[in-house]
Amino acid sequence: MALTRDEREQFLAEPHVAALAVDSGEEGRAPLTMPIWYQYEPGGDLWIMTGRDSRKGRLIGAAGRFSLMVDRLTPTVRYVSVEGPVVSTLPATREQLVEISSRYLPAEKVEAYVDFAWKEHGEQVVIHMRPQRWLSSDLGGF
C-alpha cells in the first residue's frame, strides 16, 4: 500500500543510505546510480554532499535534477522514492559535514571522520533538491 504523505516524509527523514540516480548524459548508458548519505526534514528540501568535481556532481549539474530511493526490509518491506529539481548548489561547510556524519556514524566516530574527510575528500558542495514526485509503498500486509 502507498504511504500517506506524513508516513513517506517521516520515513525519508530516517537515516537510510539512499540510492541516488541521475541521467548519465550518455546515449546508450543507464543512469548513474550509487549509494549516498542525505539529509531531510519533513516538508523541506533534501540535501546531499559530494565532491565539487565528482562525476555525480557534474551529472546532477547538467541534468538539473536527480532521484533518491531509500528502503528497508524489516519489520516490513517499505520504500520511498523521491525525484525533483536542484534548487541550489553551494560550497559545503564543515558544520554540514558534521551534521550529515552525525546522522550516519556513532557519536564517538564523527570527529575523526570529519577531520579525515575535510582534509582528504577535496572541495565539497551541498546540493539541495526539492522533492517533487514521490513513490512509496509498505508491503507489510503480505
Coordinates of N, CA and C in Angstrom, one line a residue:
M1 N 0.8 -1.2 0.0 CA 0.0 0.0 0.0 C 0.9 1.2 0.0
A2 N 0.4 2.3 -0.7 CA 1.1 3.5 -0.7 C 1.1 4.2 0.6
L3 N 2.2 4.9 1.0 CA 2.3 5.5 2.3 C 1.5 6.9 2.2
T4 N 1.0 7.4 3.3 CA 0.5 8.7 3.4 C 1.6 9.7 3.2
R5 N 1.3 10.9 3.0 CA 2.3 12.0 2.9 C 3.2 12.0 4.2
D6 N 2.5 12.0 5.4 CA 3.3 12.1 6.6 C 4.2 10.8 6.8
E7 N 3.7 9.7 6.4 CA 4.5 8.4 6.6 C 5.7 8.5 5.6
R8 N 5.5 8.9 4.4 CA 6.6 8.9 3.5 C 7.7 9.9 3.9
E9 N 7.2 11.1 4.3 CA 8.1 12.1 4.7 C 8.9 11.7 6.0
Q10 N 8.2 11.1 6.9 CA 8.9 10.6 8.2 C 9.9 9.5 7.8
F11 N 9.5 8.6 6.9 CA 10.4 7.5 6.5 C 11.7 8.1 5.8
L12 N 11.5 9.1 4.9 CA 12.6 9.7 4.3 C 13.5 10.4 5.3
A13 N 12.9 10.9 6.3 CA 13.7 11.6 7.3 C 14.6 10.7 8.2
E14 N 14.3 9.4 8.2 CA 15.2 8.5 8.9 C 16.5 8.3 8.2
P15 N 17.5 7.9 8.9 CA 18.9 7.8 8.4 C 19.2 6.6 7.5
H16 N 18.5 6.5 6.4 CA 18.8 5.4 5.5 C 19.9 5.8 4.5
V17 N 20.7 4.9 4.0 CA 21.6 5.2 2.9 C 20.7 5.1 1.7
A18 N 20.8 6.2 0.9 CA 19.9 6.3 -0.3 C 20.7 5.7 -1.5
A19 N 19.9 5.3 -2.5 CA 20.4 5.1 -3.9 C 20.1 6.3 -4.7
L20 N 21.1 7.0 -5.1 CA 21.0 8.2 -5.9 C 21.0 7.8 -7.4
A21 N 20.1 8.4 -8.2 CA 20.1 8.1 -9.6 C 20.1 9.5 -10.4
V22 N 20.9 9.6 -11.4 CA 20.9 10.8 -12.2 C 21.2 10.4 -13.7
D23 N 20.7 11.1 -14.6 CA 20.9 10.8 -16.0 C 22.4 10.8 -16.3
S24 N 22.9 9.8 -16.9 CA 24.3 9.6 -17.2 C 24.8 10.6 -18.3
G25 N 23.9 11.1 -19.0 CA 24.2 12.1 -20.1 C 24.9 11.5 -21.3
E26 N 24.9 10.1 -21.3 CA 25.5 9.4 -22.5 C 24.5 8.5 -23.1
E27 N 24.3 8.7 -24.4 CA 23.4 7.8 -25.1 C 23.8 6.4 -25.0
G28 N 22.8 5.5 -24.8 CA 23.1 4.1 -24.6 C 23.6 3.7 -23.3
R29 N 23.7 4.6 -22.3 CA 24.1 4.3 -20.9 C 22.9 4.5 -20.0
A30 N 22.8 3.6 -19.0 CA 21.8 3.8 -18.0 C 22.2 4.9 -17.1
P31 N 21.2 5.4 -16.2 CA 21.5 6.4 -15.3 C 22.7 6.0 -14.3
L32 N 23.4 7.0 -13.8 CA 24.4 6.7 -12.8 C 23.6 6.4 -11.5
T33 N 23.9 5.3 -10.8 CA 23.2 5.0 -9.6 C 24.2 4.6 -8.6
M34 N 24.1 5.2 -7.4 CA 25.1 4.9 -6.3 C 24.6 5.3 -5.0
P35 N 25.2 4.6 -3.9 CA 24.7 4.9 -2.6 C 25.2 6.3 -2.1
I36 N 24.4 6.9 -1.3 CA 24.8 8.3 -0.8 C 24.1 8.6 0.5
W37 N 24.8 9.3 1.4 CA 24.2 9.9 2.6 C 23.4 11.1 2.2
Y38 N 22.3 11.4 2.9 CA 21.5 12.6 2.6 C 20.9 13.1 3.9
Q39 N 20.4 14.3 3.9 CA 19.7 14.9 5.0 C 18.3 15.4 4.5
Y40 N 17.3 15.2 5.4 CA 16.0 15.6 5.0 C 15.2 15.8 6.3
E41 N 14.3 16.9 6.3 CA 13.4 17.1 7.4 C 12.0 17.2 6.7
P42 N 11.0 16.6 7.3 CA 9.6 16.6 6.6 C 9.2 18.0 6.2
G43 N 8.7 18.1 5.0 CA 8.2 19.3 4.5 C 9.2 20.2 3.8
G44 N 10.5 19.9 3.9 CA 11.5 20.7 3.4 C 12.2 20.1 2.2
D45 N 13.3 20.8 1.8 CA 14.2 20.2 0.7 C 15.1 19.2 1.3
L46 N 15.7 18.3 0.5 CA 16.7 17.4 1.0 C 18.0 17.9 0.4
W47 N 19.1 17.4 1.0 CA 20.4 17.7 0.5 C 21.4 16.6 0.6
I48 N 22.3 16.6 -0.3 CA 23.4 15.7 -0.3 C 24.7 16.5 -0.4
M49 N 25.8 15.8 -0.1 CA 27.1 16.4 -0.2 C 28.0 15.6 -1.1
T50 N 28.7 16.2 -2.0 CA 29.5 15.5 -2.9 C 30.7 16.3 -3.3
G51 N 31.7 15.7 -3.9 CA 32.9 16.4 -4.4 C 32.5 17.4 -5.5
R52 N 33.0 18.6 -5.4 CA 32.7 19.7 -6.4 C 32.9 19.2 -7.8
D53 N 34.0 18.4 -8.1 CA 34.3 17.9 -9.4 C 34.0 16.5 -9.6
S54 N 33.1 15.9 -8.7 CA 32.8 14.4 -8.9 C 31.9 14.2 -10.1
R55 N 31.9 13.0 -10.6 CA 31.1 12.7 -11.7 C 29.6 12.9 -11.4
K56 N 29.2 12.4 -10.2 CA 27.7 12.6 -9.9 C 27.4 14.1 -9.7
G57 N 28.3 14.9 -9.2 CA 28.1 16.4 -9.1 C 27.9 17.0 -10.4
R58 N 28.8 16.6 -11.4 CA 28.7 17.2 -12.7 C 27.5 16.8 -13.4
L59 N 27.1 15.5 -13.2 CA 25.9 15.0 -13.9 C 24.6 15.6 -13.3
I60 N 24.6 15.8 -12.0 CA 23.4 16.5 -11.4 C 23.4 17.9 -11.9
G61 N 24.5 18.6 -12.0 CA 24.5 20.0 -12.5 C 24.0 20.0 -13.9
A62 N 24.3 19.1 -14.8 CA 23.9 19.1 -16.2 C 22.4 18.7 -16.3
A63 N 22.0 17.7 -15.5 CA 20.6 17.3 -15.5 C 19.6 18.3 -14.8
G64 N 20.1 18.9 -13.8 CA 19.3 19.8 -13.0 C 18.3 19.2 -12.1
R65 N 18.4 17.8 -11.9 CA 17.5 17.1 -11.1 C 18.1 15.7 -10.8
F66 N 17.6 15.0 -9.8 CA 18.0 13.6 -9.5 C 17.0 12.9 -8.7
S67 N 17.2 11.7 -8.5 CA 16.2 10.9 -7.7 C 17.0 10.2 -6.5
L68 N 16.3 10.0 -5.4 CA 16.8 9.2 -4.3 C 15.8 8.1 -4.0
M69 N 16.2 6.9 -3.6 CA 15.4 5.8 -3.2 C 15.9 5.3 -1.9
V70 N 15.1 5.1 -0.9 CA 15.5 4.5 0.3 C 14.5 3.4 0.6
D71 N 15.1 2.3 1.3 CA 14.2 1.2 1.6 C 14.7 0.5 2.9
R72 N 13.8 -0.4 3.3 CA 14.2 -1.3 4.5 C 13.5 -2.6 4.2
L73 N 14.0 -3.6 5.0 CA 13.4 -5.0 4.9 C 12.6 -5.4 6.1
T74 N 12.9 -4.8 7.2 CA 12.2 -5.2 8.5 C 11.8 -3.9 9.2
P75 N 10.7 -3.9 9.9 CA 9.8 -5.0 10.2 C 8.9 -5.4 9.0
T76 N 8.8 -4.5 8.0 CA 8.1 -4.7 6.8 C 8.9 -4.2 5.7
V77 N 8.7 -4.7 4.5 CA 9.4 -4.1 3.3 C 8.7 -2.8 3.0
R78 N 9.5 -1.7 3.0 CA 9.0 -0.4 2.8 C 10.0 0.4 1.9
Y79 N 9.5 1.2 1.1 CA 10.4 2.1 0.3 C 9.8 3.4 0.0
V80 N 10.6 4.4 -0.2 CA 10.2 5.8 -0.7 C 11.2 6.2 -1.7
S81 N 10.7 6.6 -2.8 CA 11.5 7.2 -3.9 C 11.0 8.6 -4.2
V82 N 12.0 9.5 -4.3 CA 11.6 10.9 -4.5 C 12.5 11.5 -5.6
E83 N 11.9 12.3 -6.4 CA 12.6 12.9 -7.5 C 12.3 14.4 -7.6
G84 N 13.2 15.2 -7.9 CA 12.9 16.7 -8.0 C 14.1 17.5 -8.6
P85 N 13.8 18.8 -8.7 CA 14.8 19.7 -9.3 C 15.8 20.1 -8.2
V86 N 17.0 20.4 -8.7 CA 18.0 21.0 -7.9 C 17.6 22.5 -7.6
V87 N 17.6 22.9 -6.4 CA 17.2 24.3 -6.1 C 18.4 25.2 -5.7
S88 N 19.5 24.5 -5.3 CA 20.8 25.3 -5.0 C 22.0 24.3 -4.9
T89 N 23.1 24.8 -5.3 CA 24.4 24.1 -5.1 C 25.3 25.1 -4.5
L90 N 25.8 24.8 -3.3 CA 26.7 25.8 -2.6 C 27.9 25.1 -2.0
P91 N 29.0 25.8 -1.8 CA 30.1 25.2 -1.1 C 29.7 24.6 0.2
A92 N 30.2 23.4 0.5 CA 29.9 22.7 1.8 C 30.7 23.4 2.9
T93 N 30.1 23.4 4.1 CA 30.8 23.8 5.3 C 31.1 22.6 6.2
R94 N 32.1 22.9 7.0 CA 32.5 21.8 8.0 C 31.3 21.4 8.9
E95 N 30.5 22.4 9.2 CA 29.3 22.2 10.1 C 28.3 21.2 9.4
Q96 N 28.2 21.4 8.1 CA 27.3 20.5 7.3 C 27.9 19.1 7.3
L97 N 29.2 19.0 7.2 CA 29.8 17.7 7.2 C 29.6 17.0 8.6
V98 N 29.7 17.8 9.6 CA 29.4 17.2 11.0 C 28.0 16.8 11.1
E99 N 27.1 17.6 10.6 CA 25.6 17.3 10.6 C 25.3 15.9 9.9
I100 N 25.8 15.8 8.7 CA 25.4 14.6 7.9 C 26.2 13.4 8.5
S101 N 27.4 13.6 8.9 CA 28.2 12.5 9.5 C 27.6 12.0 10.8
S102 N 27.0 12.9 11.6 CA 26.4 12.6 12.9 C 25.1 11.8 12.6
R103 N 24.5 11.9 11.5 CA 23.3 11.2 11.1 C 23.6 9.7 10.9
Y104 N 24.8 9.4 10.4 CA 25.1 8.0 10.0 C 26.1 7.3 10.9
L105 N 27.0 8.0 11.6 CA 28.0 7.4 12.3 C 27.8 7.5 13.8
P106 N 28.3 6.5 14.6 CA 28.3 6.6 16.0 C 28.9 7.9 16.5
A107 N 28.4 8.5 17.5 CA 28.9 9.8 18.0 C 30.5 9.8 18.2
E108 N 31.0 8.7 18.7 CA 32.4 8.6 19.0 C 33.3 8.6 17.8
K109 N 32.7 8.3 16.6 CA 33.4 8.3 15.3 C 33.4 9.5 14.5
V110 N 32.4 10.4 14.8 CA 32.2 11.6 14.0 C 33.4 12.5 13.9
E111 N 34.0 12.9 15.0 CA 35.1 13.9 14.9 C 36.2 13.4 14.1
A112 N 36.6 12.1 14.3 CA 37.8 11.6 13.5 C 37.4 11.5 12.0
Y113 N 36.2 11.1 11.7 CA 35.8 11.0 10.3 C 35.7 12.4 9.7
V114 N 35.2 13.4 10.3 CA 35.1 14.7 9.8 C 36.5 15.3 9.6
D115 N 37.4 15.1 10.5 CA 38.8 15.6 10.3 C 39.4 15.0 9.1
F116 N 39.2 13.6 8.9 CA 39.7 12.9 7.8 C 39.1 13.4 6.5
A117 N 37.8 13.4 6.4 CA 37.0 13.8 5.2 C 37.3 15.2 4.8
W118 N 37.3 16.1 5.7 CA 37.5 17.6 5.4 C 38.9 17.8 4.8
K119 N 39.9 17.0 5.2 CA 41.3 17.1 4.7 C 41.4 16.4 3.4
E120 N 40.8 15.2 3.3 CA 41.2 14.3 2.2 C 40.2 14.2 1.0
H121 N 39.0 14.6 1.2 CA 38.0 14.4 0.1 C 37.9 15.6 -0.9
G122 N 38.7 16.6 -0.7 CA 38.7 17.7 -1.6 C 37.5 18.6 -1.4
E123 N 37.4 19.6 -2.2 CA 36.3 20.6 -2.1 C 35.0 19.9 -2.3
Q124 N 34.0 20.2 -1.4 CA 32.7 19.6 -1.4 C 31.7 20.6 -1.7
V125 N 30.5 20.2 -2.3 CA 29.4 21.1 -2.4 C 28.2 20.4 -1.8
V126 N 27.2 21.2 -1.4 CA 25.9 20.7 -0.9 C 24.9 21.0 -2.0
I127 N 24.2 20.0 -2.4 CA 23.2 20.1 -3.5 C 21.8 19.9 -2.8
H128 N 21.0 20.9 -2.9 CA 19.6 20.9 -2.4 C 18.6 20.5 -3.5
M129 N 17.8 19.6 -3.2 CA 16.7 19.1 -4.1 C 15.4 19.3 -3.5
R130 N 14.4 19.8 -4.3 CA 13.0 20.0 -3.8 C 12.2 18.8 -4.2
P131 N 11.8 17.9 -3.3 CA 11.0 16.8 -3.6 C 9.8 17.1 -4.4
Q132 N 9.6 16.5 -5.6 CA 8.5 16.9 -6.5 C 7.6 15.7 -6.7
R133 N 8.2 14.6 -7.0 CA 7.4 13.4 -7.3 C 7.8 12.3 -6.3
W134 N 6.8 11.6 -5.8 CA 7.1 10.6 -4.8 C 6.5 9.3 -5.2
L135 N 7.1 8.2 -4.9 CA 6.6 6.8 -5.0 C 6.9 6.2 -3.7
S136 N 5.9 5.4 -3.1 CA 6.2 4.8 -1.8 C 5.3 3.6 -1.7
S137 N 5.7 2.7 -0.8 CA 4.9 1.5 -0.5 C 5.4 0.8 0.7
D138 N 4.4 0.2 1.4 CA 4.7 -0.7 2.5 C 4.0 -2.0 2.2
L139 N 4.8 -3.0 2.1 CA 4.3 -4.4 1.8 C 4.0 -5.2 3.0
G140 N 3.7 -4.5 4.2 CA 3.5 -5.2 5.4 C 2.3 -6.1 5.5
G141 N 1.4 -5.9 4.6 CA 0.2 -6.7 4.7 C 0.3 -8.0 3.9
F142 N 1.5 -8.3 3.4 CA 1.6 -9.5 2.6 C 2.5 -10.5 3.2

